[in-house]
Structures are given as structure tokens and as C-alpha cells.
Amino acid sequence: MNLDNCMISNEIRAALVNSADGTEVSLPEIAIFGRKPDSTICLPDNRVSRRHAMIRRQEDDEYWFYDLGSFNGSYLNGERVTTVRQLESGDLIRISDFEYRFELQRPGEPSPSPGTDIQVLPMIILVSDIKGFTRLSEIIPHDELAQAIGSWYGYCDQVLTEHGAAIDKFIGDAVLAYWTDTSINARKWALSAARYLRESCDLIHEEMRGTFDRAGMDFTSGVALHMGEVSWGQIGQGGLTMLGDAVNTTFRIQALTRSLGSDILVSSDFLNGWKEGPKHCSPLGTHELKGRQAPVELFALEHAPELFAR
């Protein structure tokens, strides 16, 4: 099988080598394994899901592997993948009867000085995290947890892309995404994305109700939306990344979804200057965030704008 016809041309940063015939293909920033003809890596086998797994380049020379909720699973070095896994050169990826060796090709020239391509921009920042993941991983069978988390990765990728967001990274059971547009319209899309991300957990729970009923747990997530200035750009030879207090604040806000009893929290900075914004939310008062001196005024999302039918 000639996989080159399925690939998107891109600077050669990493490659997959087909164990069966030695064919080598370069990886773009995002590579999808699947049965669909337009997949980055096409695997024409009924045991392979239409969107089966994904490799995403994140910071520097890091490439991360995700199963997208496939029924038959994805395997890294012989172990079924249950959460995001960083790839190392020489790792073996197996999907059905297809096996590939990951090879990282590091350029020989020295890296540019850190921070040379960094700029400070206002951004909308979103963080979503699976609640109780540690407990879930203790009591839910390995293969069933892999399917649930993989489905969640897939929903995150789909929902955020549809709503105009860029995914900065997946971090285990969490996702960090952003919009460089901070207009009122972009904030409407961000609220809609937060709602659909939360509802995706309900869909996964319903699809795997037997699993979660046996465990006596729900499959839920918390989502935080914040807006502020972010240091954003390319560090060294890596991909785009985001840093700064606004990013840390968003993670801290998301952690409060557990104690405040709301699955979607929005900061006053996100609503600032948006006359109609507060009508979508209910006020929760000001709250202190771990590691931050200034308290933050928070709101619970009640009614996200209806932007399009899904």
C-alpha cells in the first residue's frame, strides 16, 4: 500500500516507517489514522475505525499519540493506549495488523534563541478537564477507559475546530485551546464550544452507560473560559505555544468547577465589554485562586448562544 498519496506535504520533522515494507512517510503537524480515504494515514481494514487515532505535534520536537475512541484500540509498544502518550524515537504503533515505527528527525542546526519569535497578544483561553479521572482509571477496565478517553479526544478536536479554536495541547485528561480573535462574535463561539464540550461527555456516558453504571461514576468534565494577554509564538525550533499568567489563571479557574458545582465557569475578564454577555451566565462572586494574589470574579454559564445546528 502506498501511503504517500494519503499524506499532507509538510516540513519533515518526524516520520513513520511501515514495519511490513519499510515505507517511510513524513508526519505533518496533525496526522489521523483511519479507514476513511481522506485520513492522513489510510488503513483499509474493517477493524479500523473511520477516525481511529491521531498524532499531534505539540511543543518543541514533541509528538503525542492519541486513540480516538476506537472499538479495537491502538497500541504503543504492545500496550493499549488509554490516554495521551508522548512518542519517542523507536516507538512502535500498532493498529489492527498495521505496525509503524516512529522516528524523530532532529535538524542538525542550532536552535534560535528562546523567545525570538514570541509576541504578546490578547486571547480567549479554554481549558477542559475530565473530572475524577484518577478514580476512573482505578476502577474502569483498561480497554473501556481507553475507548472513553479516546472518544473525548475526538470530540474535543471536532468541536474546537468547528468553533474556530486552535488546540495548543492535550495534557493527559485535559485540553488547552485558544482563539486569537477576542471579538464579541468569537466569545459567542467560545461559549458554544464550551457547551458542546460538556455535552460530549453526556454522549460518551450514554454510549458506555453499562461501564459507568458498574463503576458507580459519571463521565463529566469541567470547562473554564478566560481572556487575557498571552505570550504566544515559537520557542526555538518548536511549534507555536502559549505562556503567561492568563494561561495559568484559566487552569486555576477550571479546578474550581468541582467546588463551585458548575461545569462551565467564565471569568469577568471574558465578559468585560460585552453588554449582552452576562445574560448567558449567573454570578458566583469573587474567588481566590491558588498561587494568585488577586481574586477573580466568576460566572456559571447557563445558556450558550445557539450558533448552528449539529
PDB file of C-alpha atoms in Angstrom:
ATOM      1  CA  MET A   1       0.000   0.000   0.000  1.00  0.00           C
ATOM      2  CA  ASN A   2       1.405   3.392  -0.998  1.00  0.00           C
ATOM      3  CA  LEU A   3       0.708   5.753   1.898  1.00  0.00           C
ATOM      4  CA  ASP A   4       2.344   8.743   0.239  1.00  0.00           C
ATOM      5  CA  ASN A   5      -0.915   9.504  -1.579  1.00  0.00           C
ATOM      6  CA  CYS A   6      -2.625   9.956   1.822  1.00  0.00           C
ATOM      7  CA  MET A   7      -0.065  12.377   3.261  1.00  0.00           C
ATOM      8  CA  ILE A   8      -0.188  16.150   3.507  1.00  0.00           C
ATOM      9  CA  SER A   9       3.094  17.735   2.483  1.00  0.00           C
ATOM     10  CA  ASN A  10       4.938  19.417   5.339  1.00  0.00           C
ATOM     11  CA  GLU A  11       8.428  20.104   6.592  1.00  0.00           C
ATOM     12  CA  ILE A  12      10.000  16.787   7.584  1.00  0.00           C
ATOM     13  CA  ARG A  13      10.092  16.800  11.375  1.00  0.00           C
ATOM     14  CA  ALA A  14       9.166  13.212  12.145  1.00  0.00           C
ATOM     15  CA  ALA A  15       8.413  10.057  10.228  1.00  0.00           C
ATOM     16  CA  LEU A  16       6.631   6.726  10.427  1.00  0.00           C
ATOM     17  CA  VAL A  17       8.226   3.610   8.980  1.00  0.00           C
ATOM     18  CA  ASN A  18       5.900   0.817   7.914  1.00  0.00           C
ATOM     19  CA  SER A  19       7.195  -2.370   9.572  1.00  0.00           C
ATOM     20  CA  ALA A  20       5.834  -4.537   6.749  1.00  0.00           C
ATOM     21  CA  ASP A  21       7.600  -2.960   3.782  1.00  0.00           C
ATOM     22  CA  GLY A  22       9.923  -0.259   5.168  1.00  0.00           C
ATOM     23  CA  THR A  23       7.967   2.556   3.520  1.00  0.00           C
ATOM     24  CA  GLU A  24       8.741   5.860   5.243  1.00  0.00           C
ATOM     25  CA  VAL A  25       6.288   8.753   5.367  1.00  0.00           C
ATOM     26  CA  SER A  26       6.789  12.181   6.936  1.00  0.00           C
ATOM     27  CA  LEU A  27       4.343  13.473   9.539  1.00  0.00           C
ATOM     28  CA  PRO A  28       2.501  16.795   9.373  1.00  0.00           C
ATOM     29  CA  GLU A  29       1.515  18.761  12.484  1.00  0.00           C
ATOM     30  CA  ILE A  30      -1.602  16.564  12.849  1.00  0.00           C
ATOM     31  CA  ALA A  31      -1.892  13.067  11.413  1.00  0.00           C
ATOM     32  CA  ILE A  32      -5.081  10.986  11.521  1.00  0.00           C
ATOM     33  CA  PHE A  33      -5.044   7.183  11.292  1.00  0.00           C
ATOM     34  CA  GLY A  34      -8.322   5.823   9.973  1.00  0.00           C
ATOM     35  CA  ARG A  35     -10.333   3.838   7.488  1.00  0.00           C
ATOM     36  CA  LYS A  36     -11.641   6.973   5.720  1.00  0.00           C
ATOM     37  CA  PRO A  37      -9.953   7.560   2.347  1.00  0.00           C
ATOM     38  CA  ASP A  38      -9.051  11.141   3.317  1.00  0.00           C
ATOM     39  CA  SER A  39      -7.230  10.071   6.501  1.00  0.00           C
ATOM     40  CA  THR A  40      -3.619  11.154   6.720  1.00  0.00           C
ATOM     41  CA  ILE A  41      -2.642   7.504   7.126  1.00  0.00           C
ATOM     42  CA  CYS A  42      -5.225   5.318   5.398  1.00  0.00           C
ATOM     43  CA  LEU A  43      -5.754   1.849   6.883  1.00  0.00           C
ATOM     44  CA  PRO A  44      -8.304  -0.030   4.710  1.00  0.00           C
ATOM     45  CA  ASP A  45      -9.467  -2.625   7.223  1.00  0.00           C
ATOM     46  CA  ASN A  46     -12.947  -3.006   8.752  1.00  0.00           C
ATOM     47  CA  ARG A  47     -11.354  -3.469  12.179  1.00  0.00           C
ATOM     48  CA  VAL A  48     -10.027   0.094  11.923  1.00  0.00           C
ATOM     49  CA  SER A  49     -12.409   2.913  12.859  1.00  0.00           C
ATOM     50  CA  ARG A  50     -13.129   5.702  10.397  1.00  0.00           C
ATOM     51  CA  ARG A  51     -11.173   8.071  12.706  1.00  0.00           C
ATOM     52  CA  HIS A  52      -9.096   5.673  14.759  1.00  0.00           C
ATOM     53  CA  ALA A  53      -6.100   7.503  16.245  1.00  0.00           C
ATOM     54  CA  MET A  54      -4.096  10.704  15.944  1.00  0.00           C
ATOM     55  CA  ILE A  55      -0.546  12.027  16.219  1.00  0.00           C
ATOM     56  CA  ARG A  56      -0.269  15.721  17.067  1.00  0.00           C
ATOM     57  CA  ARG A  57       2.864  17.795  17.272  1.00  0.00           C
ATOM     58  CA  GLN A  58       2.890  19.952  20.395  1.00  0.00           C
ATOM     59  CA  GLU A  59       5.829  21.826  21.905  1.00  0.00           C
ATOM     60  CA  ASP A  60       9.377  21.793  20.556  1.00  0.00           C
ATOM     61  CA  ASP A  61      10.061  18.396  18.970  1.00  0.00           C
ATOM     62  CA  GLU A  62       7.302  16.605  20.893  1.00  0.00           C
ATOM     63  CA  TYR A  63       4.828  14.351  19.111  1.00  0.00           C
ATOM     64  CA  TRP A  64       1.898  12.892  21.051  1.00  0.00           C
ATOM     65  CA  PHE A  65      -0.256   9.876  20.229  1.00  0.00           C
ATOM     66  CA  TYR A  66      -3.988   9.552  20.961  1.00  0.00           C
ATOM     67  CA  ASP A  67      -6.567   6.873  20.404  1.00  0.00           C
ATOM     68  CA  LEU A  68      -9.840   8.488  19.263  1.00  0.00           C
ATOM     69  CA  GLY A  69     -12.237   6.104  20.998  1.00  0.00           C
ATOM     70  CA  SER A  70     -11.761   3.201  18.607  1.00  0.00           C
ATOM     71  CA  PHE A  71     -13.509  -0.063  19.460  1.00  0.00           C
ATOM     72  CA  ASN A  72     -10.474  -2.267  18.792  1.00  0.00           C
ATOM     73  CA  GLY A  73      -7.933   0.083  20.334  1.00  0.00           C
ATOM     74  CA  SER A  74      -4.480   1.408  19.483  1.00  0.00           C
ATOM     75  CA  TYR A  75      -1.257   0.005  20.914  1.00  0.00           C
ATOM     76  CA  LEU A  76       2.053   1.662  21.715  1.00  0.00           C
ATOM     77  CA  ASN A  77       4.964  -0.711  22.352  1.00  0.00           C
ATOM     78  CA  GLY A  78       2.470  -3.519  22.985  1.00  0.00           C
ATOM     79  CA  GLU A  79       0.292  -1.628  25.496  1.00  0.00           C
ATOM     80  CA  ARG A  80      -3.195  -0.357  24.775  1.00  0.00           C
ATOM     81  CA  VAL A  81      -3.292   3.447  24.790  1.00  0.00           C
ATOM     82  CA  THR A  82      -5.657   4.824  27.439  1.00  0.00           C
ATOM     83  CA  THR A  83      -4.556   8.459  27.442  1.00  0.00           C
ATOM     84  CA  VAL A  84      -2.291  10.792  25.508  1.00  0.00           C
ATOM     85  CA  ARG A  85       1.251   9.386  25.182  1.00  0.00           C
ATOM     86  CA  GLN A  86       4.393  11.190  24.096  1.00  0.00           C
ATOM     87  CA  LEU A  87       6.224   9.406  21.315  1.00  0.00           C
ATOM     88  CA  GLU A  88       9.936   8.640  21.477  1.00  0.00           C
ATOM     89  CA  SER A  89      12.086   7.650  18.536  1.00  0.00           C
ATOM     90  CA  GLY A  90      11.822   3.895  18.011  1.00  0.00           C
ATOM     91  CA  ASP A  91       8.317   3.544  19.492  1.00  0.00           C
ATOM     92  CA  LEU A  92       6.083   1.003  17.762  1.00  0.00           C
ATOM     93  CA  ILE A  93       2.469   1.911  16.971  1.00  0.00           C
ATOM     94  CA  ARG A  94       0.093  -0.958  16.159  1.00  0.00           C
ATOM     95  CA  ILE A  95      -3.459  -0.583  14.864  1.00  0.00           C
ATOM     96  CA  SER A  96      -5.111  -3.860  13.858  1.00  0.00           C
ATOM     97  CA  ASP A  97      -2.459  -5.637  11.729  1.00  0.00           C
ATOM     98  CA  PHE A  98      -0.680  -2.399  10.770  1.00  0.00           C
ATOM     99  CA  GLU A  99       2.537  -1.510  12.584  1.00  0.00           C
ATOM    100  CA  TYR A 100       4.687   1.612  12.292  1.00  0.00           C
ATOM    101  CA  ARG A 101       7.935   2.698  13.900  1.00  0.00           C
ATOM    102  CA  PHE A 102       8.088   6.343  14.946  1.00  0.00           C
ATOM    103  CA  GLU A 103      11.336   8.141  14.109  1.00  0.00           C
ATOM    104  CA  LEU A 104      12.092  11.686  15.197  1.00  0.00           C
ATOM    105  CA  GLN A 105      14.408  13.520  12.806  1.00  0.00           C
ATOM    106  CA  ARG A 106      16.067  16.402  14.641  1.00  0.00           C
ATOM    107  CA  PRO A 107      17.674  19.098  12.462  1.00  0.00           C
ATOM    108  CA  GLY A 108      21.409  19.485  12.907  1.00  0.00           C
ATOM    109  CA  GLU A 109      21.499  23.292  13.022  1.00  0.00           C
ATOM    110  CA  PRO A 110      21.399  25.009  16.414  1.00  0.00           C
ATOM    111  CA  SER A 111      18.077  26.299  17.729  1.00  0.00           C
ATOM    112  CA  PRO A 112      17.324  30.009  17.634  1.00  0.00           C
ATOM    113  CA  SER A 113      17.495  31.844  20.926  1.00  0.00           C
ATOM    114  CA  PRO A 114      14.351  31.214  23.025  1.00  0.00           C
ATOM    115  CA  GLY A 115      11.782  33.964  22.812  1.00  0.00           C
ATOM    116  CA  THR A 116      12.925  35.423  19.472  1.00  0.00           C
ATOM    117  CA  ASP A 117       9.548  34.749  17.848  1.00  0.00           C
ATOM    118  CA  ILE A 118       7.320  35.493  20.853  1.00  0.00           C
ATOM    119  CA  GLN A 119       4.638  38.169  20.784  1.00  0.00           C
ATOM    120  CA  VAL A 120       2.130  39.284  23.405  1.00  0.00           C
ATOM    121  CA  LEU A 121      -1.495  39.041  22.251  1.00  0.00           C
ATOM    122  CA  PRO A 122      -4.940  39.171  23.862  1.00  0.00           C
ATOM    123  CA  MET A 123      -6.586  35.761  23.603  1.00  0.00           C
ATOM    124  CA  ILE A 124      -9.614  33.764  24.634  1.00  0.00           C
ATOM    125  CA  ILE A 125      -8.364  30.715  26.540  1.00  0.00           C
ATOM    126  CA  LEU A 126     -10.269  27.486  27.165  1.00  0.00           C
ATOM    127  CA  VAL A 127      -9.313  24.616  29.458  1.00  0.00           C
ATOM    128  CA  SER A 128     -11.388  21.453  29.773  1.00  0.00           C
ATOM    129  CA  ASP A 129     -10.608  18.544  32.077  1.00  0.00           C
ATOM    130  CA  ILE A 130     -12.212  15.171  32.828  1.00  0.00           C
ATOM    131  CA  LYS A 131     -13.464  15.106  36.413  1.00  0.00           C
ATOM    132  CA  GLY A 132     -12.336  12.288  38.673  1.00  0.00           C
ATOM    133  CA  PHE A 133     -10.012  10.791  36.083  1.00  0.00           C
ATOM    134  CA  THR A 134      -7.686   9.248  38.681  1.00  0.00           C
ATOM    135  CA  ARG A 135     -10.585   7.390  40.264  1.00  0.00           C
ATOM    136  CA  LEU A 136     -11.949   6.372  36.872  1.00  0.00           C
ATOM    137  CA  SER A 137      -8.579   4.900  35.937  1.00  0.00           C
ATOM    138  CA  GLU A 138      -8.573   2.854  39.144  1.00  0.00           C
ATOM    139  CA  ILE A 139     -11.939   1.159  38.721  1.00  0.00           C
ATOM    140  CA  ILE A 140     -12.764   1.058  34.996  1.00  0.00           C
ATOM    141  CA  PRO A 141     -11.216  -1.710  32.862  1.00  0.00           C
ATOM    142  CA  HIS A 142      -8.217  -0.589  30.831  1.00  0.00           C
ATOM    143  CA  ASP A 143      -9.754  -1.106  27.397  1.00  0.00           C
ATOM    144  CA  GLU A 144     -13.049   0.584  28.298  1.00  0.00           C
ATOM    145  CA  LEU A 145     -11.301   3.626  29.745  1.00  0.00           C
ATOM    146  CA  ALA A 146      -9.216   3.874  26.567  1.00  0.00           C
ATOM    147  CA  GLN A 147     -12.375   3.967  24.473  1.00  0.00           C
ATOM    148  CA  ALA A 148     -13.997   6.668  26.653  1.00  0.00           C
ATOM    149  CA  ILE A 149     -10.965   8.955  26.773  1.00  0.00           C
ATOM    150  CA  GLY A 150     -10.250   8.412  23.098  1.00  0.00           C
ATOM    151  CA  SER A 151     -13.813   9.402  22.216  1.00  0.00           C
ATOM    152  CA  TRP A 152     -13.388  12.533  24.316  1.00  0.00           C
ATOM    153  CA  TYR A 153     -10.195  13.471  22.434  1.00  0.00           C
ATOM    154  CA  GLY A 154     -12.094  13.059  19.192  1.00  0.00           C
ATOM    155  CA  TYR A 155     -14.978  15.248  20.340  1.00  0.00           C
ATOM    156  CA  CYS A 156     -12.543  17.924  21.563  1.00  0.00           C
ATOM    157  CA  ASP A 157     -10.776  18.006  18.219  1.00  0.00           C
ATOM    158  CA  GLN A 158     -14.062  18.194  16.293  1.00  0.00           C
ATOM    159  CA  VAL A 159     -15.862  20.742  18.497  1.00  0.00           C
ATOM    160  CA  LEU A 160     -12.945  23.123  18.902  1.00  0.00           C
ATOM    161  CA  THR A 161     -12.087  23.033  15.195  1.00  0.00           C
ATOM    162  CA  GLU A 162     -15.721  23.698  14.243  1.00  0.00           C
ATOM    163  CA  HIS A 163     -15.783  26.684  16.593  1.00  0.00           C
ATOM    164  CA  GLY A 164     -12.629  28.292  15.225  1.00  0.00           C
ATOM    165  CA  ALA A 165     -10.302  27.457  18.121  1.00  0.00           C
ATOM    166  CA  ALA A 166      -6.728  26.249  17.911  1.00  0.00           C
ATOM    167  CA  ILE A 167      -5.716  23.385  20.190  1.00  0.00           C
ATOM    168  CA  ASP A 168      -2.452  24.170  21.938  1.00  0.00           C
ATOM    169  CA  LYS A 169      -2.111  20.742  23.525  1.00  0.00           C
ATOM    170  CA  PHE A 170      -3.728  17.779  25.197  1.00  0.00           C
ATOM    171  CA  ILE A 171      -2.337  17.114  28.674  1.00  0.00           C
ATOM    172  CA  GLY A 172      -3.451  13.681  29.810  1.00  0.00           C
ATOM    173  CA  ASP A 173      -7.126  14.185  30.669  1.00  0.00           C
ATOM    174  CA  ALA A 174      -7.181  17.921  29.812  1.00  0.00           C
ATOM    175  CA  VAL A 175      -7.154  20.102  26.707  1.00  0.00           C
ATOM    176  CA  LEU A 176      -5.850  23.676  26.306  1.00  0.00           C
ATOM    177  CA  ALA A 177      -7.197  25.715  23.387  1.00  0.00           C
ATOM    178  CA  TYR A 178      -7.378  29.351  22.333  1.00  0.00           C
ATOM    179  CA  TRP A 179      -8.828  31.957  19.987  1.00  0.00           C
ATOM    180  CA  THR A 180      -6.598  34.830  18.827  1.00  0.00           C
ATOM    181  CA  ASP A 181      -9.773  36.772  17.996  1.00  0.00           C
ATOM    182  CA  THR A 182     -11.307  38.349  21.136  1.00  0.00           C
ATOM    183  CA  SER A 183     -14.305  39.984  19.452  1.00  0.00           C
ATOM    184  CA  ILE A 184     -17.844  39.559  20.777  1.00  0.00           C
ATOM    185  CA  ASN A 185     -18.546  37.120  17.970  1.00  0.00           C
ATOM    186  CA  ALA A 186     -15.527  34.987  18.898  1.00  0.00           C
ATOM    187  CA  ARG A 187     -16.677  34.931  22.510  1.00  0.00           C
ATOM    188  CA  LYS A 188     -20.070  33.643  21.396  1.00  0.00           C
ATOM    189  CA  TRP A 189     -18.317  30.816  19.568  1.00  0.00           C
ATOM    190  CA  ALA A 190     -16.227  30.090  22.666  1.00  0.00           C
ATOM    191  CA  LEU A 191     -19.340  29.795  24.866  1.00  0.00           C
ATOM    192  CA  SER A 192     -20.921  27.486  22.309  1.00  0.00           C
ATOM    193  CA  ALA A 193     -17.757  25.356  22.193  1.00  0.00           C
ATOM    194  CA  ALA A 194     -17.732  25.071  25.993  1.00  0.00           C
ATOM    195  CA  ARG A 195     -21.315  23.857  25.993  1.00  0.00           C
ATOM    196  CA  TYR A 196     -20.718  21.233  23.306  1.00  0.00           C
ATOM    197  CA  LEU A 197     -17.562  20.008  25.034  1.00  0.00           C
ATOM    198  CA  ARG A 198     -19.569  19.485  28.204  1.00  0.00           C
ATOM    199  CA  GLU A 199     -22.410  17.783  26.321  1.00  0.00           C
ATOM    200  CA  SER A 200     -19.946  15.465  24.572  1.00  0.00           C
ATOM    201  CA  CYS A 201     -19.294  13.843  27.949  1.00  0.00           C
ATOM    202  CA  ASP A 202     -23.013  13.093  28.275  1.00  0.00           C
ATOM    203  CA  LEU A 203     -22.930  11.440  24.843  1.00  0.00           C
ATOM    204  CA  ILE A 204     -19.967   9.285  25.827  1.00  0.00           C
ATOM    205  CA  HIS A 205     -21.641   8.384  29.127  1.00  0.00           C
ATOM    206  CA  GLU A 206     -24.785   7.300  27.298  1.00  0.00           C
ATOM    207  CA  GLU A 207     -22.826   5.285  24.739  1.00  0.00           C
ATOM    208  CA  MET A 208     -20.975   3.482  27.556  1.00  0.00           C
ATOM    209  CA  ARG A 209     -23.688   3.560  30.207  1.00  0.00           C
ATOM    210  CA  GLY A 210     -23.020  -0.033  31.298  1.00  0.00           C
ATOM    211  CA  THR A 211     -19.369   0.783  32.008  1.00  0.00           C
ATOM    212  CA  PHE A 212     -20.088   3.848  34.134  1.00  0.00           C
ATOM    213  CA  ASP A 213     -23.095   2.312  35.898  1.00  0.00           C
ATOM    214  CA  ARG A 214     -20.939  -0.628  37.020  1.00  0.00           C
ATOM    215  CA  ALA A 215     -18.336   1.821  38.280  1.00  0.00           C
ATOM    216  CA  GLY A 216     -20.955   3.964  40.023  1.00  0.00           C
ATOM    217  CA  MET A 217     -19.470   7.099  38.436  1.00  0.00           C
ATOM    218  CA  ASP A 218     -20.373   9.719  35.877  1.00  0.00           C
ATOM    219  CA  PHE A 219     -18.248  10.740  32.920  1.00  0.00           C
ATOM    220  CA  THR A 220     -18.167  14.529  33.206  1.00  0.00           C
ATOM    221  CA  SER A 221     -15.851  17.432  32.505  1.00  0.00           C
ATOM    222  CA  GLY A 222     -15.210  20.937  33.755  1.00  0.00           C
ATOM    223  CA  VAL A 223     -14.606  23.820  31.346  1.00  0.00           C
ATOM    224  CA  ALA A 224     -13.132  27.273  32.016  1.00  0.00           C
ATOM    225  CA  LEU A 225     -13.113  30.341  29.754  1.00  0.00           C
ATOM    226  CA  HIS A 226     -10.902  33.340  30.424  1.00  0.00           C
ATOM    227  CA  MET A 227      -9.466  36.212  28.396  1.00  0.00           C
ATOM    228  CA  GLY A 228      -6.153  37.985  28.804  1.00  0.00           C
ATOM    229  CA  GLU A 229      -2.741  38.741  27.346  1.00  0.00           C
ATOM    230  CA  VAL A 230      -0.651  35.720  26.421  1.00  0.00           C
ATOM    231  CA  SER A 231       2.953  35.316  25.310  1.00  0.00           C
ATOM    232  CA  TRP A 232       2.456  33.354  22.116  1.00  0.00           C
ATOM    233  CA  GLY A 233       4.746  32.164  19.389  1.00  0.00           C
ATOM    234  CA  GLN A 234       7.597  29.836  18.503  1.00  0.00           C
ATOM    235  CA  ILE A 235      10.275  28.959  21.037  1.00  0.00           C
ATOM    236  CA  GLY A 236      13.428  27.559  19.473  1.00  0.00           C
ATOM    237  CA  GLN A 237      12.564  25.153  16.663  1.00  0.00           C
ATOM    238  CA  GLY A 238       9.307  24.070  18.264  1.00  0.00           C
ATOM    239  CA  GLY A 239       5.725  24.709  17.266  1.00  0.00           C
ATOM    240  CA  LEU A 240       3.520  27.520  18.487  1.00  0.00           C
ATOM    241  CA  THR A 241       2.999  27.648  22.232  1.00  0.00           C
ATOM    242  CA  MET A 242       1.370  29.956  24.776  1.00  0.00           C
ATOM    243  CA  LEU A 243       2.636  31.133  28.159  1.00  0.00           C
ATOM    244  CA  GLY A 244       1.717  33.602  30.880  1.00  0.00           C
ATOM    245  CA  ASP A 245      -0.474  34.421  33.848  1.00  0.00           C
ATOM    246  CA  ALA A 246      -3.694  34.284  31.803  1.00  0.00           C
ATOM    247  CA  VAL A 247      -2.997  30.638  30.887  1.00  0.00           C
ATOM    248  CA  ASN A 248      -2.270  29.677  34.499  1.00  0.00           C
ATOM    249  CA  THR A 249      -5.385  31.556  35.648  1.00  0.00           C
ATOM    250  CA  THR A 250      -7.574  29.565  33.252  1.00  0.00           C
ATOM    251  CA  PHE A 251      -6.282  26.272  34.659  1.00  0.00           C
ATOM    252  CA  ARG A 252      -6.943  27.526  38.208  1.00  0.00           C
ATOM    253  CA  ILE A 253     -10.478  28.563  37.283  1.00  0.00           C
ATOM    254  CA  GLN A 254     -11.166  25.165  35.760  1.00  0.00           C
ATOM    255  CA  ALA A 255     -10.130  23.477  39.012  1.00  0.00           C
ATOM    256  CA  LEU A 256     -12.947  25.376  40.781  1.00  0.00           C
ATOM    257  CA  THR A 257     -15.638  23.664  38.693  1.00  0.00           C
ATOM    258  CA  ARG A 258     -15.598  20.904  41.301  1.00  0.00           C
ATOM    259  CA  SER A 259     -16.056  23.033  44.411  1.00  0.00           C
ATOM    260  CA  LEU A 260     -18.421  25.601  42.888  1.00  0.00           C
ATOM    261  CA  GLY A 261     -20.780  22.989  41.441  1.00  0.00           C
ATOM    262  CA  SER A 262     -20.775  24.396  37.920  1.00  0.00           C
ATOM    263  CA  ASP A 263     -19.365  22.529  34.937  1.00  0.00           C
ATOM    264  CA  ILE A 264     -18.622  25.679  32.910  1.00  0.00           C
ATOM    265  CA  LEU A 265     -17.022  28.713  34.554  1.00  0.00           C
ATOM    266  CA  VAL A 266     -16.462  32.061  32.855  1.00  0.00           C
ATOM    267  CA  SER A 267     -14.292  34.903  34.183  1.00  0.00           C
ATOM    268  CA  SER A 268     -15.342  38.553  34.354  1.00  0.00           C
ATOM    269  CA  ASP A 269     -12.419  39.320  32.011  1.00  0.00           C
ATOM    270  CA  PHE A 270     -14.066  37.115  29.384  1.00  0.00           C
ATOM    271  CA  LEU A 271     -17.321  39.078  29.733  1.00  0.00           C
ATOM    272  CA  ASN A 272     -15.692  42.507  30.007  1.00  0.00           C
ATOM    273  CA  GLY A 273     -17.037  44.961  27.418  1.00  0.00           C
ATOM    274  CA  TRP A 274     -19.757  42.569  26.237  1.00  0.00           C
ATOM    275  CA  LYS A 275     -23.079  44.137  27.177  1.00  0.00           C
ATOM    276  CA  GLU A 276     -25.135  41.040  26.345  1.00  0.00           C
ATOM    277  CA  GLY A 277     -22.628  38.562  27.804  1.00  0.00           C
ATOM    278  CA  PRO A 278     -23.889  38.389  31.401  1.00  0.00           C
ATOM    279  CA  LYS A 279     -27.344  37.298  30.239  1.00  0.00           C
ATOM    280  CA  HIS A 280     -25.827  33.925  29.398  1.00  0.00           C
ATOM    281  CA  CYS A 281     -24.411  33.469  32.906  1.00  0.00           C
ATOM    282  CA  SER A 282     -25.230  33.592  36.594  1.00  0.00           C
ATOM    283  CA  PRO A 283     -22.823  35.349  39.012  1.00  0.00           C
ATOM    284  CA  LEU A 284     -20.846  33.285  41.515  1.00  0.00           C
ATOM    285  CA  GLY A 285     -18.965  36.114  43.247  1.00  0.00           C
ATOM    286  CA  THR A 286     -15.217  36.565  43.606  1.00  0.00           C
ATOM    287  CA  HIS A 287     -12.903  33.684  44.421  1.00  0.00           C
ATOM    288  CA  GLU A 288      -9.260  33.278  45.296  1.00  0.00           C
ATOM    289  CA  LEU A 289      -7.129  31.155  43.000  1.00  0.00           C
ATOM    290  CA  LYS A 290      -4.252  29.009  44.172  1.00  0.00           C
ATOM    291  CA  GLY A 291      -0.927  30.778  43.662  1.00  0.00           C
ATOM    292  CA  ARG A 292      -2.540  34.080  42.656  1.00  0.00           C
ATOM    293  CA  GLN A 293      -2.952  37.127  44.904  1.00  0.00           C
ATOM    294  CA  ALA A 294      -5.796  38.933  43.152  1.00  0.00           C
ATOM    295  CA  PRO A 295      -9.222  37.219  43.393  1.00  0.00           C
ATOM    296  CA  VAL A 296     -11.229  36.580  40.226  1.00  0.00           C
ATOM    297  CA  GLU A 297     -14.920  37.244  39.650  1.00  0.00           C
ATOM    298  CA  LEU A 298     -16.576  34.154  38.191  1.00  0.00           C
ATOM    299  CA  PHE A 299     -19.821  33.289  36.445  1.00  0.00           C
ATOM    300  CA  ALA A 300     -21.544  29.993  35.679  1.00  0.00           C
ATOM    301  CA  LEU A 301     -22.620  29.506  32.068  1.00  0.00           C
ATOM    302  CA  GLU A 302     -26.387  28.981  31.903  1.00  0.00           C
ATOM    303  CA  HIS A 303     -27.357  29.475  28.255  1.00  0.00           C
ATOM    304  CA  ALA A 304     -24.800  29.344  25.460  1.00  0.00           C
ATOM    305  CA  PRO A 305     -25.693  31.079  22.176  1.00  0.00           C
ATOM    306  CA  GLU A 306     -27.280  28.880  19.508  1.00  0.00           C
ATOM    307  CA  LEU A 307     -24.944  29.414  16.567  1.00  0.00           C
ATOM    308  CA  PHE A 308     -25.580  26.400  14.368  1.00  0.00           C
ATOM    309  CA  ALA A 309     -27.320  23.040  14.469  1.00  0.00           C
ATOM    310  CA  ARG A 310     -25.164  19.973  14.969  1.00  0.00           C
TER     311      ARG A 310
END
